[in-house]
PDB file of C-alpha atoms in Angstrom:
ATOM      1  CA  MET A1259      14.795  -9.824  -4.847  1.00 49.00           C
ATOM      2  CA  GLN A1260      12.928  -9.552  -8.049  1.00 47.00           C
ATOM      3  CA  GLU A1261      10.858  -6.768  -8.468  1.00 49.00           C
ATOM      4  CA  ALA A1262       7.421  -7.252  -9.506  1.00 45.00           C
ATOM      5  CA  PRO A1263       6.198  -6.286 -12.976  1.00 48.00           C
ATOM      6  CA  ASP A1264       3.838  -3.254 -13.346  1.00 47.00           C
ATOM      7  CA  ARG A1265       1.103  -5.742 -15.312  1.00 42.00           C
ATOM      8  CA  ASP A1266       1.065  -9.420 -15.722  1.00 43.00           C
ATOM      9  CA  ASP A1267       1.222 -11.182 -18.796  1.00 47.00           C
ATOM     10  CA  GLY A1268      -1.179  -8.948 -20.511  1.00 45.00           C
ATOM     11  CA  ARG A1269      -4.624 -10.967 -20.036  1.00 47.00           C
ATOM     12  CA  MET A1270      -5.462  -8.012 -17.815  1.00 46.00           C
ATOM     13  CA  GLU A1271      -4.374  -5.162 -15.419  1.00 57.00           C
ATOM     14  CA  SER A1272      -2.601  -5.670 -12.458  1.00 59.00           C
ATOM     15  CA  GLN A1273      -4.601  -5.716  -8.808  1.00 68.00           C
ATOM     16  CA  MET A1274      -3.022  -6.918  -5.354  1.00 77.00           C
ATOM     17  CA  PHE A1275      -6.337  -7.968  -4.186  1.00 82.00           C
ATOM     18  CA  SER A1276      -9.879  -9.271  -4.642  1.00 90.00           C
ATOM     19  CA  HIS A1277     -11.058  -7.908  -1.530  1.00 92.00           C
ATOM     20  CA  VAL A1278     -10.945  -7.057   2.303  1.00 94.00           C
ATOM     21  CA  THR A1279     -13.464  -8.110   4.848  1.00 94.00           C
ATOM     22  CA  VAL A1280     -13.933  -6.747   8.161  1.00 96.00           C
ATOM     23  CA  GLY A1281     -16.097  -8.140  10.915  1.00 95.00           C
ATOM     24  CA  ALA A1282     -18.814  -6.199  12.570  1.00 96.00           C
ATOM     25  CA  ARG A1283     -21.174  -7.024  15.125  1.00 95.00           C
ATOM     26  CA  ASP A1284     -24.395  -4.200  13.882  1.00 96.00           C
ATOM     27  CA  LEU A1285     -24.508  -3.985  10.090  1.00 96.00           C
ATOM     28  CA  GLU A1286     -26.897  -1.474  10.347  1.00 97.00           C
ATOM     29  CA  GLN A1287     -24.392   0.740  12.445  1.00 98.00           C
ATOM     30  CA  ALA A1288     -21.559  -0.432  10.397  1.00 98.00           C
ATOM     31  CA  GLY A1289     -23.315   0.412   6.851  1.00 98.00           C
ATOM     32  CA  ARG A1290     -24.414   4.042   8.514  1.00 98.00           C
ATOM     33  CA  PHE A1291     -20.159   4.334   8.835  1.00 99.00           C
ATOM     34  CA  TYR A1292     -18.927   3.247   6.113  1.00 99.00           C
ATOM     35  CA  ASP A1293     -21.125   4.987   3.886  1.00 98.00           C
ATOM     36  CA  ALA A1294     -19.871   8.194   5.127  1.00 98.00           C
ATOM     37  CA  VAL A1295     -16.780   7.263   5.559  1.00 98.00           C
ATOM     38  CA  LEU A1296     -16.390   5.922   1.890  1.00 98.00           C
ATOM     39  CA  ALA A1297     -19.056   8.253  -0.064  1.00 97.00           C
ATOM     40  CA  PRO A1298     -16.251  11.230  -0.346  1.00 97.00           C
ATOM     41  CA  LEU A1299     -13.877   8.702  -1.720  1.00 96.00           C
ATOM     42  CA  GLY A1300     -16.229   7.896  -4.593  1.00 95.00           C
ATOM     43  CA  LEU A1301     -16.978   4.557  -2.748  1.00 96.00           C
ATOM     44  CA  LYS A1302     -20.764   2.724  -3.369  1.00 96.00           C
ATOM     45  CA  ARG A1303     -21.983   0.411  -1.569  1.00 96.00           C
ATOM     46  CA  ARG A1304     -23.447  -2.867  -4.110  1.00 94.00           C
ATOM     47  CA  VAL A1305     -26.056  -5.598  -3.434  1.00 91.00           C
ATOM     48  CA  VAL A1306     -24.688  -8.343  -1.987  1.00 91.00           C
ATOM     49  CA  THR A1307     -26.581 -12.057  -3.276  1.00 82.00           C
ATOM     50  CA  SER A1308     -26.689 -14.918  -0.886  1.00 81.00           C
ATOM     51  CA  ASP A1309     -24.560 -17.488  -0.621  1.00 81.00           C
ATOM     52  CA  GLY A1310     -25.830 -19.012   2.192  1.00 82.00           C
ATOM     53  CA  GLY A1311     -23.242 -17.279   4.325  1.00 84.00           C
ATOM     54  CA  PRO A1312     -23.919 -14.866   7.056  1.00 89.00           C
ATOM     55  CA  PRO A1313     -25.505 -11.399   6.063  1.00 91.00           C
ATOM     56  CA  ALA A1314     -22.909  -8.779   4.445  1.00 95.00           C
ATOM     57  CA  LEU A1315     -22.292  -5.672   3.173  1.00 97.00           C
ATOM     58  CA  CYS A1316     -20.689  -4.333   0.235  1.00 97.00           C
ATOM     59  CA  TRP A1317     -18.883  -1.198  -1.400  1.00 97.00           C
ATOM     60  CA  VAL A1318     -16.789  -0.787  -4.327  1.00 96.00           C
ATOM     61  CA  ALA A1319     -14.927   1.607  -6.612  1.00 93.00           C
ATOM     62  CA  ILE A1320     -17.692   3.081  -9.427  1.00 88.00           C
ATOM     63  CA  GLN A1321     -16.037   2.148 -11.864  1.00 87.00           C
ATOM     64  CA  ALA A1322     -14.477  -0.895 -10.904  1.00 87.00           C
ATOM     65  CA  PRO A1323     -15.738  -4.192 -10.000  1.00 86.00           C
ATOM     66  CA  LEU A1324     -12.867  -4.804  -8.163  1.00 88.00           C
ATOM     67  CA  PRO A1325     -11.711  -4.893  -5.433  1.00 92.00           C
ATOM     68  CA  ARG A1326     -14.409  -4.873  -2.735  1.00 94.00           C
ATOM     69  CA  PHE A1327     -14.566  -4.161   0.708  1.00 97.00           C
ATOM     70  CA  TYR A1328     -17.195  -6.351   2.214  1.00 96.00           C
ATOM     71  CA  VAL A1329     -18.367  -5.809   6.543  1.00 97.00           C
ATOM     72  CA  TYR A1330     -19.334  -9.323   7.458  1.00 94.00           C
ATOM     73  CA  ILE A1331     -21.352 -11.112  10.798  1.00 93.00           C
ATOM     74  CA  PRO A1332     -18.708 -13.593  10.950  1.00 92.00           C
ATOM     75  CA  PHE A1333     -19.081 -16.994   9.541  1.00 89.00           C
ATOM     76  CA  ASP A1334     -18.477 -18.872  13.345  1.00 90.00           C
ATOM     77  CA  GLY A1335     -21.009 -17.294  15.544  1.00 87.00           C
ATOM     78  CA  GLU A1336     -18.750 -15.761  17.726  1.00 91.00           C
ATOM     79  CA  PRO A1337     -18.625 -11.949  18.245  1.00 91.00           C
ATOM     80  CA  ALA A1338     -16.465 -10.275  15.649  1.00 91.00           C
ATOM     81  CA  ALA A1339     -13.373  -8.220  17.096  1.00 91.00           C
ATOM     82  CA  ALA A1340     -10.970  -6.188  15.609  1.00 89.00           C
ATOM     83  CA  GLY A1341      -7.675  -7.957  14.691  1.00 86.00           C
ATOM     84  CA  ASN A1342      -4.190  -5.943  16.166  1.00 85.00           C
ATOM     85  CA  GLY A1343      -1.790  -5.209  13.589  1.00 88.00           C
ATOM     86  CA  CYS A1344      -5.017  -5.421  11.158  1.00 92.00           C
ATOM     87  CA  MET A1345      -5.872  -2.400   8.792  1.00 94.00           C
ATOM     88  CA  ALA A1346      -8.072  -1.714   5.917  1.00 95.00           C
ATOM     89  CA  ALA A1347      -6.118   1.803   3.799  1.00 96.00           C
ATOM     90  CA  PHE A1348      -8.774   3.988   0.962  1.00 97.00           C
ATOM     91  CA  LEU A1349      -7.452   5.927  -1.172  1.00 94.00           C
ATOM     92  CA  SER A1350      -8.856   9.289  -1.461  1.00 95.00           C
ATOM     93  CA  PRO A1351      -8.786  12.004  -4.159  1.00 94.00           C
ATOM     94  CA  SER A1352      -8.037  14.087  -2.317  1.00 96.00           C
ATOM     95  CA  GLN A1353      -7.276  16.204   1.306  1.00 97.00           C
ATOM     96  CA  GLU A1354     -10.426  17.091   1.861  1.00 98.00           C
ATOM     97  CA  ALA A1355     -12.070  14.257   1.194  1.00 97.00           C
ATOM     98  CA  VAL A1356     -10.067  12.419   3.775  1.00 98.00           C
ATOM     99  CA  ARG A1357     -11.297  15.380   5.945  1.00 99.00           C
ATOM    100  CA  THR A1358     -14.366  14.683   5.169  1.00 99.00           C
ATOM    101  CA  ALA A1359     -14.254  11.164   5.751  1.00 98.00           C
ATOM    102  CA  TYR A1360     -12.761  11.390   8.716  1.00 99.00           C
ATOM    103  CA  THR A1361     -15.300  13.538  10.236  1.00 99.00           C
ATOM    104  CA  GLU A1362     -18.072  11.732   8.994  1.00 99.00           C
ATOM    105  CA  GLY A1363     -16.348   8.815  10.385  1.00 99.00           C
ATOM    106  CA  LEU A1364     -16.375  10.526  13.679  1.00 99.00           C
ATOM    107  CA  ALA A1365     -20.033  11.133  13.434  1.00 99.00           C
ATOM    108  CA  HIS A1366     -20.887   7.833  12.458  1.00 99.00           C
ATOM    109  CA  GLY A1367     -19.234   5.904  15.588  1.00 98.00           C
ATOM    110  CA  GLY A1368     -15.847   5.960  14.747  1.00 98.00           C
ATOM    111  CA  THR A1369     -12.724   6.960  17.405  1.00 98.00           C
ATOM    112  CA  ASP A1370     -10.506   8.967  16.446  1.00 98.00           C
ATOM    113  CA  GLU A1371      -6.770   7.316  15.590  1.00 97.00           C
ATOM    114  CA  GLY A1372      -4.983  10.281  14.159  1.00 98.00           C
ATOM    115  CA  ALA A1373      -6.350  13.375  12.817  1.00 98.00           C
ATOM    116  CA  PRO A1374      -5.943  14.063   8.918  1.00 99.00           C
ATOM    117  CA  GLY A1375      -2.826  15.964   8.125  1.00 98.00           C
ATOM    118  CA  PRO A1376       0.533  15.145   6.513  1.00 97.00           C
ATOM    119  CA  ARG A1377       2.737  12.174   6.831  1.00 95.00           C
ATOM    120  CA  PRO A1378       6.570  12.977   5.392  1.00 92.00           C
ATOM    121  CA  HIS A1379       7.880   9.783   6.825  1.00 93.00           C
ATOM    122  CA  TYR A1380       5.624   7.676   4.919  1.00 92.00           C
ATOM    123  CA  GLY A1381       6.513   9.622   1.184  1.00 90.00           C
ATOM    124  CA  ASP A1382       5.696  13.221  -0.272  1.00 91.00           C
ATOM    125  CA  GLY A1383       2.457  14.247  -0.391  1.00 93.00           C
ATOM    126  CA  TYR A1384       1.482  11.892   1.790  1.00 95.00           C
ATOM    127  CA  PHE A1385      -1.612  12.890   3.834  1.00 97.00           C
ATOM    128  CA  GLY A1386      -3.588  10.981   5.716  1.00 97.00           C
ATOM    129  CA  ALA A1387      -5.965   9.788   9.086  1.00 98.00           C
ATOM    130  CA  TYR A1388      -6.627   7.278  11.256  1.00 98.00           C
ATOM    131  CA  LEU A1389     -10.432   6.521  12.897  1.00 97.00           C
ATOM    132  CA  ARG A1390     -11.863   3.421  14.088  1.00 97.00           C
ATOM    133  CA  ASP A1391     -15.261   1.601  13.391  1.00 98.00           C
ATOM    134  CA  PRO A1392     -17.448   0.791  15.479  1.00 97.00           C
ATOM    135  CA  ASP A1393     -15.716  -2.084  16.073  1.00 96.00           C
ATOM    136  CA  GLY A1394     -12.964  -1.562  16.384  1.00 96.00           C
ATOM    137  CA  ASN A1395     -11.984  -2.048  13.227  1.00 97.00           C
ATOM    138  CA  LYS A1396      -8.571   0.093  12.018  1.00 97.00           C
ATOM    139  CA  VAL A1397      -8.956   2.038   9.036  1.00 97.00           C
ATOM    140  CA  HIS A1398      -6.643   4.347   6.870  1.00 97.00           C
ATOM    141  CA  ILE A1399      -8.328   7.523   4.210  1.00 97.00           C
ATOM    142  CA  VAL A1400      -5.126   8.481   2.672  1.00 96.00           C
ATOM    143  CA  HIS A1401      -4.658  10.877  -0.543  1.00 96.00           C
ATOM    144  CA  ARG A1402      -1.044   9.640  -2.379  1.00 94.00           C
ATOM    145  CA  GLY A1403       0.198  13.249  -3.678  1.00 88.00           C
ATOM    146  CA  ASP A1404       3.206  10.717  -5.291  1.00 82.00           C
ATOM    147  CA  LEU A1405       0.987   9.209  -7.429  1.00 79.00           C
ATOM    148  CA  GLN A1406      -1.875   9.753  -9.473  1.00 57.00           C
ATOM    149  CA  HIS A1407      -4.904   8.968  -8.509  1.00 47.00           C
TER     150      HIS A1407
END
C-alpha cells in the first residue's frame, strides 16, 4: 500500500472531508444539542441557504469554511435512524473542552456511551468521550495530545 502524501499537488491544503451529515427527527432539539456540544470545541453554527431540499443545520470551524457538519431531516421523508457502526468524531482543543462538551451534551438530551478519560489504547495523549445525540447518532469528542491542534 502506498502512503498518502501530506499535501496534494500544491493547489490547496489536503482535506479528507467536505462534510459529514447525520439525520434528525427534531431539528430544534438537535440544534440545542449540537450547539451545546460543539461550542466548547470552537465550532459555530452557520446559516444554511435553502437548496430546495429538507431543512438543515450546519456547523463549521470559525477559521475555515470546510469541513462542515450538517444535521438534516432525511431527504426520503422517512424518520431519521442512527447508523449502526457510524460515528462523527470531533477534535477538541483540550481535555477540559472534552469534559465540557460531554457534560453539555448530556444536559441537552444526549446519552452516555463512555465518560471522558484517557484512551491510551488509541495512542499517547488520546483523551475522549462518547455520547449519543437525541436521535441516537454516536458522537465522539477527542483531544489528541499526540497531534498539534
